[in-house]
mmCIF file of C-alpha atoms and ligand atoms in Angstrom:
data_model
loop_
_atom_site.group_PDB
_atom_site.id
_atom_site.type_symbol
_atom_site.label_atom_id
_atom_site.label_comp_id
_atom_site.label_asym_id
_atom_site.label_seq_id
_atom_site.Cartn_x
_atom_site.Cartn_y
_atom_site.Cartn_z
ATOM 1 C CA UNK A 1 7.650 23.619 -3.354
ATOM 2 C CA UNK A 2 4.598 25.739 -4.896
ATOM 3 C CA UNK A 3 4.459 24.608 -8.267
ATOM 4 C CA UNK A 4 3.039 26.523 -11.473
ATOM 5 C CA UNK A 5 1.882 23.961 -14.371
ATOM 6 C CA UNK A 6 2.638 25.009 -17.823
ATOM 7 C CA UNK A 7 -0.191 22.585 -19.431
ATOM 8 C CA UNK A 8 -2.695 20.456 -17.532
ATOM 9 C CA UNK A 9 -3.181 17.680 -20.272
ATOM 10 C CA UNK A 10 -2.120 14.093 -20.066
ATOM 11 C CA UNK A 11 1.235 14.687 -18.536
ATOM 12 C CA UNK A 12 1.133 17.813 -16.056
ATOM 13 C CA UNK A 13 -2.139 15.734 -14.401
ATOM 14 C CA UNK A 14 0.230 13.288 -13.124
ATOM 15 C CA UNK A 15 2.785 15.616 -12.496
ATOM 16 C CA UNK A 16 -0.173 17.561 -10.176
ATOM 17 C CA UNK A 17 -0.930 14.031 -8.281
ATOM 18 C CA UNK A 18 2.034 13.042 -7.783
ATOM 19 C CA UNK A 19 3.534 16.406 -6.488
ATOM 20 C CA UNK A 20 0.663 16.829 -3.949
ATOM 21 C CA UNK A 21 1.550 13.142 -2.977
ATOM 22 C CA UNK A 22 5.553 14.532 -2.261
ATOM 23 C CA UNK A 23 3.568 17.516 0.042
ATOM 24 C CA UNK A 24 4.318 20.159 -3.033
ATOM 25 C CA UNK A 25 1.585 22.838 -3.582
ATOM 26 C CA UNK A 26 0.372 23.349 -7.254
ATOM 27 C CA UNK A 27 -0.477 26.735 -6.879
ATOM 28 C CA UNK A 28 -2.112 27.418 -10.158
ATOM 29 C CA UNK A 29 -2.193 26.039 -13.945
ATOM 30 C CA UNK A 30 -1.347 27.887 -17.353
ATOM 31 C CA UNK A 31 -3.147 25.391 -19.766
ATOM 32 C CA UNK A 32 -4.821 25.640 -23.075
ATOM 33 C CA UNK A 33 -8.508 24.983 -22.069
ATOM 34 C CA UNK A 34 -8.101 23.087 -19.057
ATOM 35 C CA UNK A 35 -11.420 22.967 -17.910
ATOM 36 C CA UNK A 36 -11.603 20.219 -15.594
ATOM 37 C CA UNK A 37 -8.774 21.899 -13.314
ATOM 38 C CA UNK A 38 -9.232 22.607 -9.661
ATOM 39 C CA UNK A 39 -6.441 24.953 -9.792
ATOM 40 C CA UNK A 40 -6.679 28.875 -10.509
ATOM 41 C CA UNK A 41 -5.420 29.765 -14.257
ATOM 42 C CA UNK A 42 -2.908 32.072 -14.991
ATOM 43 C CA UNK A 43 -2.004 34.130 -17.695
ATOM 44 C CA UNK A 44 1.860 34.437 -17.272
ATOM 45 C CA UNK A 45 4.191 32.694 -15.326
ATOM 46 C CA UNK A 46 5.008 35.064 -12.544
ATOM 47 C CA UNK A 47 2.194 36.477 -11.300
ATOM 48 C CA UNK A 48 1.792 32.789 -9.793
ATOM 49 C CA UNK A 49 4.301 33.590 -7.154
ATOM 50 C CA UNK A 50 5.628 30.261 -7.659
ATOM 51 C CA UNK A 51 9.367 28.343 -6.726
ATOM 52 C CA UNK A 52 9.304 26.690 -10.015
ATOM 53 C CA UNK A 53 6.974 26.076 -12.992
ATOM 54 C CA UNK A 54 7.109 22.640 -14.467
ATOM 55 C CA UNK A 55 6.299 22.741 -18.357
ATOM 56 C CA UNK A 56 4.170 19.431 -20.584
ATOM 57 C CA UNK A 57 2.583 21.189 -22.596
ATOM 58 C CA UNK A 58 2.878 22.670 -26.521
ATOM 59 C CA UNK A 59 4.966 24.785 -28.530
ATOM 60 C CA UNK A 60 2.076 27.374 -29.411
ATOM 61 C CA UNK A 61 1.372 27.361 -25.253
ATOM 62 C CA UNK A 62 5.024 27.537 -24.133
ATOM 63 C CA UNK A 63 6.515 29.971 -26.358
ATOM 64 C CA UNK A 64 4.269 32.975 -25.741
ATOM 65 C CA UNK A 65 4.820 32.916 -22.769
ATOM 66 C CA UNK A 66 8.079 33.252 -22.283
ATOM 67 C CA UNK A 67 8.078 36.594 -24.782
ATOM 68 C CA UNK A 68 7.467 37.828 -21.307
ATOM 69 C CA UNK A 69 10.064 39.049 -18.325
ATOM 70 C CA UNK A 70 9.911 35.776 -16.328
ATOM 71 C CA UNK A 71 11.819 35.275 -13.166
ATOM 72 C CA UNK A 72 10.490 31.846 -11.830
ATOM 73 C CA UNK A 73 12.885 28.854 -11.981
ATOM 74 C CA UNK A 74 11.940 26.752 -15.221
ATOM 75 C CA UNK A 75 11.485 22.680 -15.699
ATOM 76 C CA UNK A 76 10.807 22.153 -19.521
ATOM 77 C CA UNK A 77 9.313 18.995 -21.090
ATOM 78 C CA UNK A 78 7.440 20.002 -24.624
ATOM 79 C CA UNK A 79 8.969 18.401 -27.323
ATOM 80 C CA UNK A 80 9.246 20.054 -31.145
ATOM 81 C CA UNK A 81 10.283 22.970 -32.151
ATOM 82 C CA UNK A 82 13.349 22.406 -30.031
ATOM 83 C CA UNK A 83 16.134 24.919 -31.744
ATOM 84 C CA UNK A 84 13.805 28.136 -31.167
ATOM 85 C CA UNK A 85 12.294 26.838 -27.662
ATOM 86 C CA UNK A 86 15.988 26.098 -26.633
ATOM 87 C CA UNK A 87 17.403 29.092 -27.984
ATOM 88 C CA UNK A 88 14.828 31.244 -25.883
ATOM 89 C CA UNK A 89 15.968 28.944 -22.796
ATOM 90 C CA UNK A 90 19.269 29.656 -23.177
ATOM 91 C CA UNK A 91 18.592 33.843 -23.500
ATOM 92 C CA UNK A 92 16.350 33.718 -20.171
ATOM 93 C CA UNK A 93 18.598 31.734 -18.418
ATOM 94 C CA UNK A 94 21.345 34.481 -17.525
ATOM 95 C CA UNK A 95 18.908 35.588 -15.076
ATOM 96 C CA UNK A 96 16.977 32.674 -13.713
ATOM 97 C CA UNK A 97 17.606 28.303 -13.384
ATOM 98 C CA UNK A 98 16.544 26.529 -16.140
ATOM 99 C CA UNK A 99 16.311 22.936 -16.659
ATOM 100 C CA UNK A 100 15.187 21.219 -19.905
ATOM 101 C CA UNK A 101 15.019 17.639 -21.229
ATOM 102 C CA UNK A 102 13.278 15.933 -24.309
ATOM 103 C CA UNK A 103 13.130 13.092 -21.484
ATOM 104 C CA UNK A 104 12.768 13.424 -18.192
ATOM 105 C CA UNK A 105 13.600 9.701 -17.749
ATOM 106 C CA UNK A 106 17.493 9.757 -16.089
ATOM 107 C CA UNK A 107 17.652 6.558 -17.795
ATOM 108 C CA UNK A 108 17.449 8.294 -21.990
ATOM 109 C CA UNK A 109 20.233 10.380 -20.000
ATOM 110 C CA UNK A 110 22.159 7.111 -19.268
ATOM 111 C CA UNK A 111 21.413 5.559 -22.850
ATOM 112 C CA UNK A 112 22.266 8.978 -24.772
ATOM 113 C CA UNK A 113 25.600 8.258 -22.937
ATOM 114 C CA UNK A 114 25.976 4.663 -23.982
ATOM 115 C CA UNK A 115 25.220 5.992 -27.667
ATOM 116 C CA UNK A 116 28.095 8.394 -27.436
ATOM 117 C CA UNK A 117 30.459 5.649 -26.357
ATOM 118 C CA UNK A 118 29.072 2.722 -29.066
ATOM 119 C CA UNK A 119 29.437 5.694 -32.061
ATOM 120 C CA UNK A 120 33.237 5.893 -31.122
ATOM 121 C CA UNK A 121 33.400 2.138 -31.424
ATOM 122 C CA UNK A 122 31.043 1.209 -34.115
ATOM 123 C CA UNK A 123 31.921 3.199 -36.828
ATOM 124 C CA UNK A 124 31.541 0.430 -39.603
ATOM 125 C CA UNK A 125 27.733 -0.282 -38.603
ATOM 126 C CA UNK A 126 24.705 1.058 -40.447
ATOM 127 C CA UNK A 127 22.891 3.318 -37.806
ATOM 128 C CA UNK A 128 19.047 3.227 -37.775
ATOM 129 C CA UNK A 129 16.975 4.748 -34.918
ATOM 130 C CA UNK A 130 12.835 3.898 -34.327
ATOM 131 C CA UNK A 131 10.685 5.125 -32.032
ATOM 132 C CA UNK A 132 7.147 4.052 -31.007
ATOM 133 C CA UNK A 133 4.323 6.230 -28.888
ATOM 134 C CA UNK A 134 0.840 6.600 -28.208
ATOM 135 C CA UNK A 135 -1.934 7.344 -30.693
ATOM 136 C CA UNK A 136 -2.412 10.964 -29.371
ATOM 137 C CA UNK A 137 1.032 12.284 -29.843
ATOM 138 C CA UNK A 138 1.283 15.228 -32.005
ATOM 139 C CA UNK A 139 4.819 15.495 -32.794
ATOM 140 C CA UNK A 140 7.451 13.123 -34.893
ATOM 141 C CA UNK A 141 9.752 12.121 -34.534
ATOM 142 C CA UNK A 142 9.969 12.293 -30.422
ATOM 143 C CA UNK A 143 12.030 14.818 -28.565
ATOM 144 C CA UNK A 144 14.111 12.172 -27.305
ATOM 145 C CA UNK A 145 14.913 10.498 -30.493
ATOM 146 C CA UNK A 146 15.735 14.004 -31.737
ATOM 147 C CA UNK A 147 18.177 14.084 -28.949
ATOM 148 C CA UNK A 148 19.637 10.496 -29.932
ATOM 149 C CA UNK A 149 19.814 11.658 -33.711
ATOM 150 C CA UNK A 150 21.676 15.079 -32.619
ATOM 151 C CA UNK A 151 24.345 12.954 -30.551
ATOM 152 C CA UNK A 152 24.666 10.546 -33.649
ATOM 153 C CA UNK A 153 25.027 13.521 -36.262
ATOM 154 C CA UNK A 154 27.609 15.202 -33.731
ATOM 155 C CA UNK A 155 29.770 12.057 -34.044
ATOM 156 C CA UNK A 156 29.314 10.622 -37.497
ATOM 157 C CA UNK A 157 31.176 12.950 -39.560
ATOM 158 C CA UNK A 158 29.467 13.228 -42.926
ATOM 159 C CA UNK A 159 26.443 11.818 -41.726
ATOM 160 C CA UNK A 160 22.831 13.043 -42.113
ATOM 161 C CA UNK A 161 19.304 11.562 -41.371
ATOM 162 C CA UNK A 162 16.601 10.097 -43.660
ATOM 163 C CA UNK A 163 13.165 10.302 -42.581
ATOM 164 C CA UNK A 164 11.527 9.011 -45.099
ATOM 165 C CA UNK A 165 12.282 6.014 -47.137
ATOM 166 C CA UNK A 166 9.821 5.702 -49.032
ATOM 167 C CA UNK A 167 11.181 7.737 -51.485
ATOM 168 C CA UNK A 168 14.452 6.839 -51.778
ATOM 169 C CA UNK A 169 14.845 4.457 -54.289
ATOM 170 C CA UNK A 170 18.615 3.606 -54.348
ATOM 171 C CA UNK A 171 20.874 1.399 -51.690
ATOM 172 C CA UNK A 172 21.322 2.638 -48.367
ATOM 173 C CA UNK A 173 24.370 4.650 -48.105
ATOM 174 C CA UNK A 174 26.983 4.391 -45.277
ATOM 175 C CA UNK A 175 26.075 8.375 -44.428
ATOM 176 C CA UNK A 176 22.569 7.358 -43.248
ATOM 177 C CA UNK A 177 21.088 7.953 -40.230
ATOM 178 C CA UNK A 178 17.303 6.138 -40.657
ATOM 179 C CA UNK A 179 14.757 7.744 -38.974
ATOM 180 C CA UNK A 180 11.196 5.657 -38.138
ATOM 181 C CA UNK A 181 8.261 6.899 -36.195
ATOM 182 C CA UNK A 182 5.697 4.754 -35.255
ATOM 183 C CA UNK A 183 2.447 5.569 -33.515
ATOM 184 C CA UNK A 184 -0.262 3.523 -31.504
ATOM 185 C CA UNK A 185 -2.168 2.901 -29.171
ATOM 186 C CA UNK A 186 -1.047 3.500 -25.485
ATOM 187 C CA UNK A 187 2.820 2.703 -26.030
ATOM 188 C CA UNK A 188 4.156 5.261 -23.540
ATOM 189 C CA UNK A 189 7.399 5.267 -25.167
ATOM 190 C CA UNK A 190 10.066 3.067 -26.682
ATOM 191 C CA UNK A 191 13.787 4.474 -28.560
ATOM 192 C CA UNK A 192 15.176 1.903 -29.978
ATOM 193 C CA UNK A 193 19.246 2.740 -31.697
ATOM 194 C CA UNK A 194 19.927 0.089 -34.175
ATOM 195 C CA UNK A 195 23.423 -0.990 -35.070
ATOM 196 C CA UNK A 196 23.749 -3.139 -38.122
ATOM 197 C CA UNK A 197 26.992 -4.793 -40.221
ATOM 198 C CA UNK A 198 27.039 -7.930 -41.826
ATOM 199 C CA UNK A 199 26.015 -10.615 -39.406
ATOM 200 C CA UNK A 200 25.896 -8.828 -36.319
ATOM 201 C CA UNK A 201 23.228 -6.381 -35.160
ATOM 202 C CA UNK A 202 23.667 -4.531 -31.872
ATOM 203 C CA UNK A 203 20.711 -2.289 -30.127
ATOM 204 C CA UNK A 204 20.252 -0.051 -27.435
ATOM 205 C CA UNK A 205 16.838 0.265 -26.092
ATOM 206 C CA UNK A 206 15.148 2.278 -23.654
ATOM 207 C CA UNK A 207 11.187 1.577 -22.904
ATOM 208 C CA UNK A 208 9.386 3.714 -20.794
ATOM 209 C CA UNK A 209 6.605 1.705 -19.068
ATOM 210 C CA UNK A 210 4.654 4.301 -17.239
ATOM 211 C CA UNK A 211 4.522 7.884 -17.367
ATOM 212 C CA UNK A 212 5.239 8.231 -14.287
ATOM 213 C CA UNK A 213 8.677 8.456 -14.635
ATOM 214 C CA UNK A 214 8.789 11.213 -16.755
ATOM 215 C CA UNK A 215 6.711 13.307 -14.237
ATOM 216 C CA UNK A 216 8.988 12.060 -11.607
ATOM 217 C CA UNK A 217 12.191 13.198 -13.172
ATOM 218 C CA UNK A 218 10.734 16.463 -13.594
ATOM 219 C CA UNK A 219 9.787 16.658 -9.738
ATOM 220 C CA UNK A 220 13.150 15.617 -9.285
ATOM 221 C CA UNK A 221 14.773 17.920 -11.418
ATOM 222 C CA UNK A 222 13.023 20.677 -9.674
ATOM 223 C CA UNK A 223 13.762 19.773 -6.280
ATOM 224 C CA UNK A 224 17.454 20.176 -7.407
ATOM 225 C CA UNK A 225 16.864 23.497 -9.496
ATOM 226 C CA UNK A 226 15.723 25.671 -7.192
ATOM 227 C CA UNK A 227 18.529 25.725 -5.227
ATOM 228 C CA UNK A 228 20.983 26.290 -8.608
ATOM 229 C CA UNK A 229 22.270 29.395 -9.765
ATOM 230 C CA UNK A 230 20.752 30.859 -12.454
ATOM 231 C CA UNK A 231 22.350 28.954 -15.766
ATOM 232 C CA UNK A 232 20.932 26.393 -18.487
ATOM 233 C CA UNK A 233 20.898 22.744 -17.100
ATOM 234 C CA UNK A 234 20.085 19.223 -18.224
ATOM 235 C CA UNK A 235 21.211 16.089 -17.182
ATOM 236 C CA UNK A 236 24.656 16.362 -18.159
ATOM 237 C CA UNK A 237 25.063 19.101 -15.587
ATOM 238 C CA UNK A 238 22.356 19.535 -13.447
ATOM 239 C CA UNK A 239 23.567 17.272 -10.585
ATOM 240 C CA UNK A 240 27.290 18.950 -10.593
ATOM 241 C CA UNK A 241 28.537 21.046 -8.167
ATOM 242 C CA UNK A 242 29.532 24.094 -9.457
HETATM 243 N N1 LIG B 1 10.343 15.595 -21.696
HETATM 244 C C1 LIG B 1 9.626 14.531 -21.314
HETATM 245 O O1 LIG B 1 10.094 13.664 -20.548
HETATM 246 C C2 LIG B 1 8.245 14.356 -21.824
HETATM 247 C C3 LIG B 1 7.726 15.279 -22.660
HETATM 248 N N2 LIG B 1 6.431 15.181 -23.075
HETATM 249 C C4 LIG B 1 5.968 16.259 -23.904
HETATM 250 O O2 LIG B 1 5.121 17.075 -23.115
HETATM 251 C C5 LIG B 1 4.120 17.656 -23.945
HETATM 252 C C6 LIG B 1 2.746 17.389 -23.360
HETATM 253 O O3 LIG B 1 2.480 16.007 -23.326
HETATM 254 P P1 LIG B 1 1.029 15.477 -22.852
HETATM 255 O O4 LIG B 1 0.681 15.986 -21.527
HETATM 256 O O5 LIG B 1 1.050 14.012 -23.092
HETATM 257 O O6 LIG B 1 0.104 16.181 -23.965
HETATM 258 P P2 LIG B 1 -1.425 16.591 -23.893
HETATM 259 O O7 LIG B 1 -1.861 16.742 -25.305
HETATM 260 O O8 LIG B 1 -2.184 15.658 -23.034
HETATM 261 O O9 LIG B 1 -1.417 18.020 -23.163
HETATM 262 C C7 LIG B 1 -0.892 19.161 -23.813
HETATM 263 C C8 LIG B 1 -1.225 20.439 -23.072
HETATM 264 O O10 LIG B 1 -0.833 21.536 -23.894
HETATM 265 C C9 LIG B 1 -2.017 22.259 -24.312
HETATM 266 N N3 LIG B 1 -1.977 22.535 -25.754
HETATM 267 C C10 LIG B 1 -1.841 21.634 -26.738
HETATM 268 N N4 LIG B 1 -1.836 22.236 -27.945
HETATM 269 C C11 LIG B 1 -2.006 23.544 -27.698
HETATM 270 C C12 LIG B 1 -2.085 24.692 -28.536
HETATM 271 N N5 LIG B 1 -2.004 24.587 -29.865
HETATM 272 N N6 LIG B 1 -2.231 25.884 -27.949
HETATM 273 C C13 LIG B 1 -2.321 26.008 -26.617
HETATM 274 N N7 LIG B 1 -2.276 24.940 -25.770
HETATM 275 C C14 LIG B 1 -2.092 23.735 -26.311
HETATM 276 C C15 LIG B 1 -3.187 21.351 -24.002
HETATM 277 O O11 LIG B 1 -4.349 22.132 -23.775
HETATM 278 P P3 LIG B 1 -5.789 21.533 -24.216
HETATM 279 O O12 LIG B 1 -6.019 20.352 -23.347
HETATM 280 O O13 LIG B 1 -6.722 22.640 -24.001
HETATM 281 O O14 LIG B 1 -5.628 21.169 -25.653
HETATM 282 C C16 LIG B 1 -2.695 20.640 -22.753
HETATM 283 O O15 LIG B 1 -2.842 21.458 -21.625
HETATM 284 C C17 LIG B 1 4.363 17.087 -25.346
HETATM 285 O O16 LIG B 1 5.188 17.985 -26.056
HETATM 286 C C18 LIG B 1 5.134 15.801 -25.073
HETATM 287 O O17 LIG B 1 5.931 15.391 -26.139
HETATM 288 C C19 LIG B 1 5.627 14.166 -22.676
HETATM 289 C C20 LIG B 1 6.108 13.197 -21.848
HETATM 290 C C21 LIG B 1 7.463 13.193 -21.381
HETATM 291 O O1 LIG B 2 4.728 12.626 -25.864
HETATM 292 C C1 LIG B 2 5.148 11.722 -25.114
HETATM 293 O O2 LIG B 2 4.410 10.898 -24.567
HETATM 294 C C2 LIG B 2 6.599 11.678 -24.860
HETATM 295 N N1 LIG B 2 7.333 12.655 -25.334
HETATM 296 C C3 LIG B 2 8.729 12.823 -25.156
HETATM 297 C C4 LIG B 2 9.427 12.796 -26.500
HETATM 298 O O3 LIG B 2 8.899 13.362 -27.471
HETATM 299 O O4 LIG B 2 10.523 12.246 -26.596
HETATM 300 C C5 LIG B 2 9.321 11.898 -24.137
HETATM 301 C C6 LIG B 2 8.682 10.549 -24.035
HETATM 302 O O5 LIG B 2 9.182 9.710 -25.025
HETATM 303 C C7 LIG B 2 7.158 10.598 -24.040
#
């Protein structure tokens, strides 16, 4: 595949070895400064001529860009602001494949799945959900645990997350969804979905132990896209015959 890199930070630099490891072409970069690239820079996606651009990169990169008419097939990773950035994905995908996750891990697909099934059976269990990352992330809480929280919300009638304890200053109520960011170091990336009643606790986890695999399932995920007609995927559909 010729590949266009939306961002050439921490992420899309592994994304750039380890495509040109699989035989893909990186045929150019859109970054912020990127000055240690030894790729040409672009200014919009298409004029690239690329099979698919694979985003990492940042809200204030990503989303001017795609004010423009863009026609290449789409892989997005940035995390935050995810209502508008998904609501443009959805508009641009009537006329071109798009495929976005919060994690490119499969896996957070597989454990977002084993949340849905635990919520239908654990209804009487305080819900709490932390996350850990590295020192240089700029957004909180992560994509994924967004995701997680989303899921949880969608099946907890009545329920609603609190992000901040700190200033709560009463009991915890059954409603609560506990949110908890932590940051530092180089953890790469750790959700952790607490269930808690009296005397039992039960946890899903999910630890990410390289990056790798996030820059993997985006390969991955474009490999499959390209050949999809145009339409909005993620995990839930992106493998499905349609
Ligand atoms: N979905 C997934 O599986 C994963 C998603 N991510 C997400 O991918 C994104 C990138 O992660 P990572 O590579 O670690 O981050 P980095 O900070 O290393 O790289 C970010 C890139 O975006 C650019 N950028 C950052 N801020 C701005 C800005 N304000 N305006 C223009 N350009 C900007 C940077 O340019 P410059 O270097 O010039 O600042 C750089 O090219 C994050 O949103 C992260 O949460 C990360 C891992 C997995
Ligand atoms: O910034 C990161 O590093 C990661 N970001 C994604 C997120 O916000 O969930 C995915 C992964 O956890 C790593």
């Amino acid at each position: 595949m010729k590949i266009l890199l939306i961002g050439y930070g921490t992420m899309n630099k592994i994304t750039a070895r380890l495509a040109e490891e699989e035989g893909h072409e990186i045929v150019g970069i859109i970054a912020g400064s990127g000055k240690d690239a030894p790729y040409p820079d672009f200014k919009t996606i298409d004029e690239a001529g690329a099979d698919v651009a694979i985003d990492f990169s940042h809200p204030e990169l990503l989303l001017p860009l795609l004010e423009d008419e863009v026609k290449t097939p789409l892989v997005i990773a940035t995390t935050g602001q995810k209502e508008e950035i998904v609501s443009i994905l959805k508009e641009k995908s009537t006329s071109l494949p798009v495929f976005f996750s919060a994690n490119m891990s499969y896996g957070v697909h597989v454990m977002n799945t084993l949340l849905k099934k635990a919520l239908t059976m654990l209804d009487e269990f305080d819900l709490e959900m932390v996350e850990r990352h590295h020192n240089k992330k700029v957004d909180a809480p992560s994509g994924t645990l967004v995701k997680l929280l989303d899921t949880a919300l969608e099946h907890r009638d009545g329920s609603y997350p609190v992000y901040d304890r700190s200033n709560v200053h009463e009991k915890r109520k059954k409603e609560e969804i506990g949110v908890s960011a932590i940051r530092g170091g180089s953890i790469v990336g750790t959700h952790d979905v607490i269930f808690a009643k009296d005397d039992e606790v039960i946890e899903i986890t999910h630890q990410a132990q390289s990056k790798e695999i996030f820059a993997n399932g985006a390969l991955k995920a474009a490999n499959v896209l390209v050949n999809r007609p145009n339409g909005f995927y993620d995990y839930n559909n992106l493998f499905e015959e349609r």
